[in-house]
mmCIF file of C-alpha atoms in Angstrom:
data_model
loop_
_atom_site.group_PDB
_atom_site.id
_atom_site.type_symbol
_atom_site.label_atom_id
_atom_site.label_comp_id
_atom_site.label_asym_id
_atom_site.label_seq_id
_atom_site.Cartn_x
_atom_site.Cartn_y
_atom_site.Cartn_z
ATOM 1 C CA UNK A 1 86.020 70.117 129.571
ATOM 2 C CA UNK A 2 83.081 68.467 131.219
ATOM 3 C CA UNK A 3 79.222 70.192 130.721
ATOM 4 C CA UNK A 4 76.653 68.896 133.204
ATOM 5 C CA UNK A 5 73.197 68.398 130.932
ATOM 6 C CA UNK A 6 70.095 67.667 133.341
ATOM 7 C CA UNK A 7 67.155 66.512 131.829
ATOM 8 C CA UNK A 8 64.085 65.824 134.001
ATOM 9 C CA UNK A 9 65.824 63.147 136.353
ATOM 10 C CA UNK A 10 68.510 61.937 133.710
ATOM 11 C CA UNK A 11 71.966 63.413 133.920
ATOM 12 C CA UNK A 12 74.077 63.686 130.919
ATOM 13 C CA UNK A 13 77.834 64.496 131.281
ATOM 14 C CA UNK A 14 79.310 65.495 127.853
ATOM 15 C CA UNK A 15 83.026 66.058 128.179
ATOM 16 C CA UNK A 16 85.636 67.273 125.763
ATOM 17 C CA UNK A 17 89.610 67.214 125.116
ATOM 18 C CA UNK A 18 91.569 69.687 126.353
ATOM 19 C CA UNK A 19 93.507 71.563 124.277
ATOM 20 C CA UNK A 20 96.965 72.479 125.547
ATOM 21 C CA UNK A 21 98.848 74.009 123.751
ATOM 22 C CA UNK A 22 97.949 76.231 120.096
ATOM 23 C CA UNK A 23 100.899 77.399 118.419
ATOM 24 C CA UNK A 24 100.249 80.236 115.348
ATOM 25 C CA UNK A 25 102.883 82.386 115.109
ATOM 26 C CA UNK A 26 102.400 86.129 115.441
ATOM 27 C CA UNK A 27 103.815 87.645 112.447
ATOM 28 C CA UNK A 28 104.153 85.594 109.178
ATOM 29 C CA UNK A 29 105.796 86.079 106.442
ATOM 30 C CA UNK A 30 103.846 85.722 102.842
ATOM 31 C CA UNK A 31 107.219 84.235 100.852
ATOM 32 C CA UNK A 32 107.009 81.208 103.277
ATOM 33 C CA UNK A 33 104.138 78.835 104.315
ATOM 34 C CA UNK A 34 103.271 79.551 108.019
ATOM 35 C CA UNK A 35 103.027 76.090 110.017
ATOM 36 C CA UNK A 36 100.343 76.387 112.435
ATOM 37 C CA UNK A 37 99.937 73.333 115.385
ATOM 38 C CA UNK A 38 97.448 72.387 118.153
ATOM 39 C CA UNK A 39 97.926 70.016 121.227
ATOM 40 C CA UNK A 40 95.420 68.638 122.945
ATOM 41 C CA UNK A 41 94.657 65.528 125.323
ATOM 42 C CA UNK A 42 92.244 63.844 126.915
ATOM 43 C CA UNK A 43 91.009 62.717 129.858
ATOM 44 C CA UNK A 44 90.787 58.771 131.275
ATOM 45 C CA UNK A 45 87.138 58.409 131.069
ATOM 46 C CA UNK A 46 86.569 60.827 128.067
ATOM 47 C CA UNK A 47 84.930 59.867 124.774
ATOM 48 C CA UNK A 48 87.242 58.829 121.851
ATOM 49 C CA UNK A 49 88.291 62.242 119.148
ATOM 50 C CA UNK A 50 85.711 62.726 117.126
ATOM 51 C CA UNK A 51 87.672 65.529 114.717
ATOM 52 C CA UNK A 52 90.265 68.452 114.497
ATOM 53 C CA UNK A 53 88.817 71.158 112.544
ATOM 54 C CA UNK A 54 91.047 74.185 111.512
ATOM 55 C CA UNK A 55 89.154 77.519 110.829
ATOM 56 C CA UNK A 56 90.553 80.803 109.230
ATOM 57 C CA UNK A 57 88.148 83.531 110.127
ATOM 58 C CA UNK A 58 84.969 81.623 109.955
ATOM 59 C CA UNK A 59 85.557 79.150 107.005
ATOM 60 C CA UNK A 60 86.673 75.530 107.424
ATOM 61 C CA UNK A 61 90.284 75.208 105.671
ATOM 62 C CA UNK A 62 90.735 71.509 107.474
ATOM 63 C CA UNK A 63 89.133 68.770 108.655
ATOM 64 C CA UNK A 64 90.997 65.033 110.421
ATOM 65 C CA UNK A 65 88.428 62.801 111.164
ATOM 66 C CA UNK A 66 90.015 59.739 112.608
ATOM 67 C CA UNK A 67 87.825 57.355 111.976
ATOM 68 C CA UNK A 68 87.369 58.085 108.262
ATOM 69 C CA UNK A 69 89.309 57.003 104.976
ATOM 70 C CA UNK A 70 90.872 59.382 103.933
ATOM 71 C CA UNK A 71 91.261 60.833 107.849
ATOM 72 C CA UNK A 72 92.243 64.495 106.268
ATOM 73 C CA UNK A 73 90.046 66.596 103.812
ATOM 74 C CA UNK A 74 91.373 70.447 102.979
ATOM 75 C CA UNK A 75 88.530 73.370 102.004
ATOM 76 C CA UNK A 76 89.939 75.761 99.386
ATOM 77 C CA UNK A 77 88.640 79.655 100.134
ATOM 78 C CA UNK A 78 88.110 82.118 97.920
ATOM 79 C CA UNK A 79 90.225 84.453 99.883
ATOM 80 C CA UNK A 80 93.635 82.786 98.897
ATOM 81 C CA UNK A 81 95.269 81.025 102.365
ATOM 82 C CA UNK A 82 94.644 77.497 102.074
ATOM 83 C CA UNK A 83 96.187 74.719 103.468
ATOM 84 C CA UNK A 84 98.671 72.872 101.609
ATOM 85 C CA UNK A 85 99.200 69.762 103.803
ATOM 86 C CA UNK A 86 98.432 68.699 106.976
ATOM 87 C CA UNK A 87 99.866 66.109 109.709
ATOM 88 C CA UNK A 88 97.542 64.969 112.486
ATOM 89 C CA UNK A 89 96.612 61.982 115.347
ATOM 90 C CA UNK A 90 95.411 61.723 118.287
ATOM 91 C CA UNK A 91 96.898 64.266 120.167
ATOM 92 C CA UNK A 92 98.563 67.147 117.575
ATOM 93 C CA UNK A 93 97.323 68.519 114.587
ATOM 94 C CA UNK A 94 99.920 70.334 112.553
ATOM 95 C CA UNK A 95 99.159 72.209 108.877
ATOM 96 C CA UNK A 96 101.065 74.468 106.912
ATOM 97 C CA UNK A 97 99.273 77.693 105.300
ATOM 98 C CA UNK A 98 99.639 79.502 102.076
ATOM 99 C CA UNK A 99 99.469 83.272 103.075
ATOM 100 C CA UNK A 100 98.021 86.260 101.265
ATOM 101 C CA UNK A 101 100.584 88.550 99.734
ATOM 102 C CA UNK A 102 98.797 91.901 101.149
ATOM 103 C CA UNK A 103 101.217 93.171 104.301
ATOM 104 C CA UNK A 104 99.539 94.300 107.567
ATOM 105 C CA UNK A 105 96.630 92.067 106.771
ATOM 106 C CA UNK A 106 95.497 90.176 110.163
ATOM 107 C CA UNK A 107 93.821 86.452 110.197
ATOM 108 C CA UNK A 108 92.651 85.079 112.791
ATOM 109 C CA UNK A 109 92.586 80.692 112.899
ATOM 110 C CA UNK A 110 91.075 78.646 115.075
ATOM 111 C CA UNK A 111 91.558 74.803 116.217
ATOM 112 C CA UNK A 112 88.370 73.415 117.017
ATOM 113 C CA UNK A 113 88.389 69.195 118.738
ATOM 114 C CA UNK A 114 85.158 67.259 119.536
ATOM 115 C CA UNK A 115 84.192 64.110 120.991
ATOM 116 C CA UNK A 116 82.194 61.200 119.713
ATOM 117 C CA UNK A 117 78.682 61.539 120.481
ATOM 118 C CA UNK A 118 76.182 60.779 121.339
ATOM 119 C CA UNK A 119 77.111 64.829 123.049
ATOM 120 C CA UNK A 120 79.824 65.783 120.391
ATOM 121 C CA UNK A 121 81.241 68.087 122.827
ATOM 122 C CA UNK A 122 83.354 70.548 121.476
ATOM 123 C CA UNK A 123 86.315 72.666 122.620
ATOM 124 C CA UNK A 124 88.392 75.548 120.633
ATOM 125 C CA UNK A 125 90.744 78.038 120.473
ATOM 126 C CA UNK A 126 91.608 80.786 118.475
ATOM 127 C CA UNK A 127 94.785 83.499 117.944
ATOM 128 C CA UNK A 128 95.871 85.998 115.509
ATOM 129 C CA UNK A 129 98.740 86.355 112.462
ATOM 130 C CA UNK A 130 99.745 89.504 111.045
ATOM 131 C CA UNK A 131 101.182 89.239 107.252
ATOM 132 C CA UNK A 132 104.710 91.128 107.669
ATOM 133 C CA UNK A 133 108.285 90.460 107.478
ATOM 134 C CA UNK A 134 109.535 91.527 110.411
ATOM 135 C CA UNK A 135 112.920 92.943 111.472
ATOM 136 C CA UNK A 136 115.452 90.193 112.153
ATOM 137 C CA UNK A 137 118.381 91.682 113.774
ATOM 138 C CA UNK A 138 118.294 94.847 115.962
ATOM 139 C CA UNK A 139 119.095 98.472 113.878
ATOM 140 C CA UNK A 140 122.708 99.478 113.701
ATOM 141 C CA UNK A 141 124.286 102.886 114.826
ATOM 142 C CA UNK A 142 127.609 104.245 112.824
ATOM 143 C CA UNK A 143 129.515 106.868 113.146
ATOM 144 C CA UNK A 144 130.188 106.211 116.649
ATOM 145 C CA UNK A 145 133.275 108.137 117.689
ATOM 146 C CA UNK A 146 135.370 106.326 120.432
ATOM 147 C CA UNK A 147 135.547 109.549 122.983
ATOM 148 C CA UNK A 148 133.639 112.984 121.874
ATOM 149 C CA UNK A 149 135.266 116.664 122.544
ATOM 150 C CA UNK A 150 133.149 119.061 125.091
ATOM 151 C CA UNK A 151 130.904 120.898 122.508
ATOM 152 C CA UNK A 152 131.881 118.832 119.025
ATOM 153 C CA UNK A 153 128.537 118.223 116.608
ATOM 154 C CA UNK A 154 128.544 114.413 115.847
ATOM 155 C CA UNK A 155 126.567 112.939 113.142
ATOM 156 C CA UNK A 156 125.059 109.325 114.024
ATOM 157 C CA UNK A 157 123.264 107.348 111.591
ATOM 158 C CA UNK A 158 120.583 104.263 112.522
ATOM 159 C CA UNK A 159 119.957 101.614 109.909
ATOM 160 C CA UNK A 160 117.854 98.768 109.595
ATOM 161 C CA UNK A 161 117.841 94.998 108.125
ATOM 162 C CA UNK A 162 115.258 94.492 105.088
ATOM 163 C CA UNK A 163 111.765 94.292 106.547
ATOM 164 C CA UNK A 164 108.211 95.073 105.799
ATOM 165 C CA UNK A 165 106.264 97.258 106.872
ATOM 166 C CA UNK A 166 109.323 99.269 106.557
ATOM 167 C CA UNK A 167 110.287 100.761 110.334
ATOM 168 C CA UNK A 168 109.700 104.229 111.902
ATOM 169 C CA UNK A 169 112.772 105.554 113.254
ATOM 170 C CA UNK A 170 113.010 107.376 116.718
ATOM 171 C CA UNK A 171 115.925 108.639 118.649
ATOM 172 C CA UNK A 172 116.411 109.046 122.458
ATOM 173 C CA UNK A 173 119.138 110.857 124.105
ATOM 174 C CA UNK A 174 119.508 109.892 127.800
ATOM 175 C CA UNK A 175 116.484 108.617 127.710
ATOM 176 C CA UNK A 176 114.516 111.310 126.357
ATOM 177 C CA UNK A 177 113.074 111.317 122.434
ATOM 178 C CA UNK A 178 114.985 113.582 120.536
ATOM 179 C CA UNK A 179 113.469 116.931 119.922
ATOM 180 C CA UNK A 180 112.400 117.401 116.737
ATOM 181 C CA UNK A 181 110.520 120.288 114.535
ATOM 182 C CA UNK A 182 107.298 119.684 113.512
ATOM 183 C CA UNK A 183 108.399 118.374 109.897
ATOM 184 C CA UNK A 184 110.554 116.009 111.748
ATOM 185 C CA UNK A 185 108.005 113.793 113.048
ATOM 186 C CA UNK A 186 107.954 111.360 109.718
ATOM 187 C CA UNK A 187 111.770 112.074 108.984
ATOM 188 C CA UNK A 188 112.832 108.399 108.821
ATOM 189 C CA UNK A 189 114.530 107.627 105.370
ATOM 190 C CA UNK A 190 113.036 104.474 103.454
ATOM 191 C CA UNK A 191 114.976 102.359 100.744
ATOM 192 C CA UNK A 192 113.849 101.312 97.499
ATOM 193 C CA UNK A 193 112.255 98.107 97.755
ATOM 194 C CA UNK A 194 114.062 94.599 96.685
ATOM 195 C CA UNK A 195 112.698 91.521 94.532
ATOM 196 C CA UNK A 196 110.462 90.536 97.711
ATOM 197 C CA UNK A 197 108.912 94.135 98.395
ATOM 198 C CA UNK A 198 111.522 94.375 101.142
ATOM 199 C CA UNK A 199 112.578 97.830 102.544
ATOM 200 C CA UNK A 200 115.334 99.122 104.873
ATOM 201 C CA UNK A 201 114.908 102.449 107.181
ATOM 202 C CA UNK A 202 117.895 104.534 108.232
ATOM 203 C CA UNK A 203 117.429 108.468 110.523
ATOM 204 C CA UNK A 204 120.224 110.004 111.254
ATOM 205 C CA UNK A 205 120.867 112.159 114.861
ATOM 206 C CA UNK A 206 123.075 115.600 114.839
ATOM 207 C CA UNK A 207 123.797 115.961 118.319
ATOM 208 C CA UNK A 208 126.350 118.804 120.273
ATOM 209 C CA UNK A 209 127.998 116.991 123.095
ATOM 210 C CA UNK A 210 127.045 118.595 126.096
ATOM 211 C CA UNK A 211 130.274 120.261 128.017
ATOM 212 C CA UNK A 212 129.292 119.557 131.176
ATOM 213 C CA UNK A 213 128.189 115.665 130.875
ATOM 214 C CA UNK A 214 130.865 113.052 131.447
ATOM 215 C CA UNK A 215 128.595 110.620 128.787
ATOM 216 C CA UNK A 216 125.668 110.702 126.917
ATOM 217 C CA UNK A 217 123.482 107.686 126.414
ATOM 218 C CA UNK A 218 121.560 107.608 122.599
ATOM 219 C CA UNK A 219 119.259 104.733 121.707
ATOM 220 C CA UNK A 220 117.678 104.399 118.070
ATOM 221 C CA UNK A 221 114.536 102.703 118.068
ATOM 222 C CA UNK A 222 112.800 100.924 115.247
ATOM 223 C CA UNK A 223 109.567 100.370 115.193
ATOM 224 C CA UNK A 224 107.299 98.479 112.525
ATOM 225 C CA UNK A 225 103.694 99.739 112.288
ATOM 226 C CA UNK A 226 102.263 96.109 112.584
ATOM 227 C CA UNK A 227 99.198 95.180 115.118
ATOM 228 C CA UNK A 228 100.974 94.267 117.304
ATOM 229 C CA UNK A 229 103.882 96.610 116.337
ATOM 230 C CA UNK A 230 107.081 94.808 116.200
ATOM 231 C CA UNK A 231 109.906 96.818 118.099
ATOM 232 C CA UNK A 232 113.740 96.400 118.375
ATOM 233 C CA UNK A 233 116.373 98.863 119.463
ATOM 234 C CA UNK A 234 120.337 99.279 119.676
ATOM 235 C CA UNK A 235 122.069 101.151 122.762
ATOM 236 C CA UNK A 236 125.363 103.135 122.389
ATOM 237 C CA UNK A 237 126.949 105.601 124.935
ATOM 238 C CA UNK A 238 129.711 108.618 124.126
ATOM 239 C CA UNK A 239 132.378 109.249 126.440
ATOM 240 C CA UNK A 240 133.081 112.698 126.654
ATOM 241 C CA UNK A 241 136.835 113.957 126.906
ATOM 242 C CA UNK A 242 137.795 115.763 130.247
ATOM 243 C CA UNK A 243 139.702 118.453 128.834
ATOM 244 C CA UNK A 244 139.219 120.101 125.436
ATOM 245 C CA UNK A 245 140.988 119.020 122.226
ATOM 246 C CA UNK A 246 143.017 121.988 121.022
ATOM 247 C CA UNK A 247 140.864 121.492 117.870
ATOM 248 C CA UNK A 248 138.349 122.413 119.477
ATOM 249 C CA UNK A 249 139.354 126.268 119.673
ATOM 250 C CA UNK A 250 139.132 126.775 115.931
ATOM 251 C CA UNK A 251 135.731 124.417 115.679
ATOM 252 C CA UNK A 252 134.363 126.768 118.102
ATOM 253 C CA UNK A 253 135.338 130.097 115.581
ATOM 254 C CA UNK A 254 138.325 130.684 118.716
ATOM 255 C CA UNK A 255 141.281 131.167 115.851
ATOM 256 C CA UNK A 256 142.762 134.312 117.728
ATOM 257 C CA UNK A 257 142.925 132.229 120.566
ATOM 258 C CA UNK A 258 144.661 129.438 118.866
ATOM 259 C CA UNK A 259 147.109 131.666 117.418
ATOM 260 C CA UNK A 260 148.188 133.303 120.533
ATOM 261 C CA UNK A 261 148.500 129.633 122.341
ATOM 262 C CA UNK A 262 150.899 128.559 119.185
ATOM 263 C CA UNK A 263 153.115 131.765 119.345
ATOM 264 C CA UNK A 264 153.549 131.737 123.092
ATOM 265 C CA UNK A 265 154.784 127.902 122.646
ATOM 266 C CA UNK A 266 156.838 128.852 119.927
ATOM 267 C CA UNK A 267 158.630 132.013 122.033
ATOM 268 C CA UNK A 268 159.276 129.405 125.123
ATOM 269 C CA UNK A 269 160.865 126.894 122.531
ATOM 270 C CA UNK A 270 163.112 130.008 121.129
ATOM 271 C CA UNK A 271 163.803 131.591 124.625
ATOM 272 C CA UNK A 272 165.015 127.261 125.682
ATOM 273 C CA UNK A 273 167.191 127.497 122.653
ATOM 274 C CA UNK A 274 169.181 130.746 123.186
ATOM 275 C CA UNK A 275 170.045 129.613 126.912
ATOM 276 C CA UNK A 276 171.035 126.674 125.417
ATOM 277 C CA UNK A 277 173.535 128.191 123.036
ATOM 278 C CA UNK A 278 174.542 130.626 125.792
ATOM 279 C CA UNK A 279 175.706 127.852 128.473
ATOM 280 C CA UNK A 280 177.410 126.309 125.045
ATOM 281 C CA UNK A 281 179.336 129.135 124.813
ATOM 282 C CA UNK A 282 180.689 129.392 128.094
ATOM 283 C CA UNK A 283 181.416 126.056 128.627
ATOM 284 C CA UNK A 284 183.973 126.279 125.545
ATOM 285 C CA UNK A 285 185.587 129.424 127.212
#
């Protein structure tokens, strides 16, 4: 970065390192230290680093000062999230961070490099972490049949992997959210939580195959009320049979129906048997 300073009929240029490249991951998780690195370069004619400075919010948790012995000093805050060590030169700076234990709790941290004087000029960046543990693996559906009968009721079930926040559970069908009563909205089931405060969601779908659909597309969506929220998903389709099951009279309450279809194969089996017998017969005579 290069500032033009003009002073009566003196001209100062005060010029900066770029930074390139500031890596803090979106979501951490407060069981692990989060590591938290910033690039930066500079150019041919620029002055020689002054410092790396690493801010959370607006307090100084880290300081490398080249030209100093020792070249690193770390800030403890009152507000738990300090640095526990830091690695740094003259073009990467790279600390790890003890996180708070409160979920959904946002920080914000900033990288901050200047110049030797007799300017100082500074450049920074800054980007946001969320405290969560989010979902590692996308949810699972069971209880998918391999081909569904025109007008059966299947039950599917969605599940999740451990997280926290635990996820909200929606389902689509063919791409449209499933309808749902009023006292459906917040239906999603939530497990008891583990040794880390962990949690797993499951929701499960009833669904009547539709007759006159050859397949039927369901998606189960899990969704973790983070800022940003943190969103994975499974896809799964039905194939629906072209002809009815014969099960599928009596499941739809069609047991006269049934009955007559059995008797009329069981006269045609009879009626095959006695012409049987009778060309027996004559064949003797």
């Amino acid at each position: 970065m290069t500032v033009l300073l003009v002073f009566g009929l003196f001209v100062v240029i005060a010029t900066a390192h770029n930074i390139t490249f500031l890596d803090v991951p979106r979501y951490g998780d407060p069981h692990r230290e989060a590591n938290l690195v910033c690039h930066y370069v500079n150019d041919k004619n620029d002055p020689e680093l002054h410092s790396v400075k690493w801010y959370r919010g607006s307090n100084e948790i880290f300081r490398f000062t080249p030209e100093q012995q020792p070249p690193t000093r770390i800030f403890n805050t009152t507000s738990g999230g300090g640095v526990t060590r830091g690695s740094c030169n003259l073009h990467s700076c790279t600390i790890s961070v003890v996180l708070p234990k409160t979920y959904n709790t946002r920080l914000s941290f900033t990288c901050e490099v200047s110049t030797e004087g007799p300017r100082f000029a500074v450049v920074k960046q800054t980007k946001n972490l969320t405290v969560a543990v989010i979902l590692r693996e996308d949810p699972v559906i069971l209880g998918l049949p391999g081909i569904v009968q025109p007008g059966e009721d299947v039950i599917l079930n969605c599940t999740t992997g451990l997280a926290m926040p635990p996820a909200n559970i929606i389902w689509y069908i063919d791409g449209k959210p499933e309808r749902m009563e009023p006292w459906m909205v917040n239906n999603t089931s939530v497990s008891l939580p583990n040794e880390f405060d962990l949690r797993s969601s499951w929701r499960s779908l009833h669904l009547r195959v539709n007759p006159h659909t050859p397949a039927i597309s369901v998606r189960c969506e899990a969704t973790q009320p983070t800022w940003p929220a943190y969103i994975r998903s499974t896809n799964a389709s039905l194939i629906v049979a072209r002809t009815p099951h014969l099960s599928m009279f009596t499941a739809s309450g069609s047991i006269s129906t049934a009955v007559e279809v059995s008797v009329a194969v069981l006269a045609s089996c009879l009626s095959s048997v006695h012409i049987f017998s009778k060309y027996s017969a004559l064949s003797e005579v």
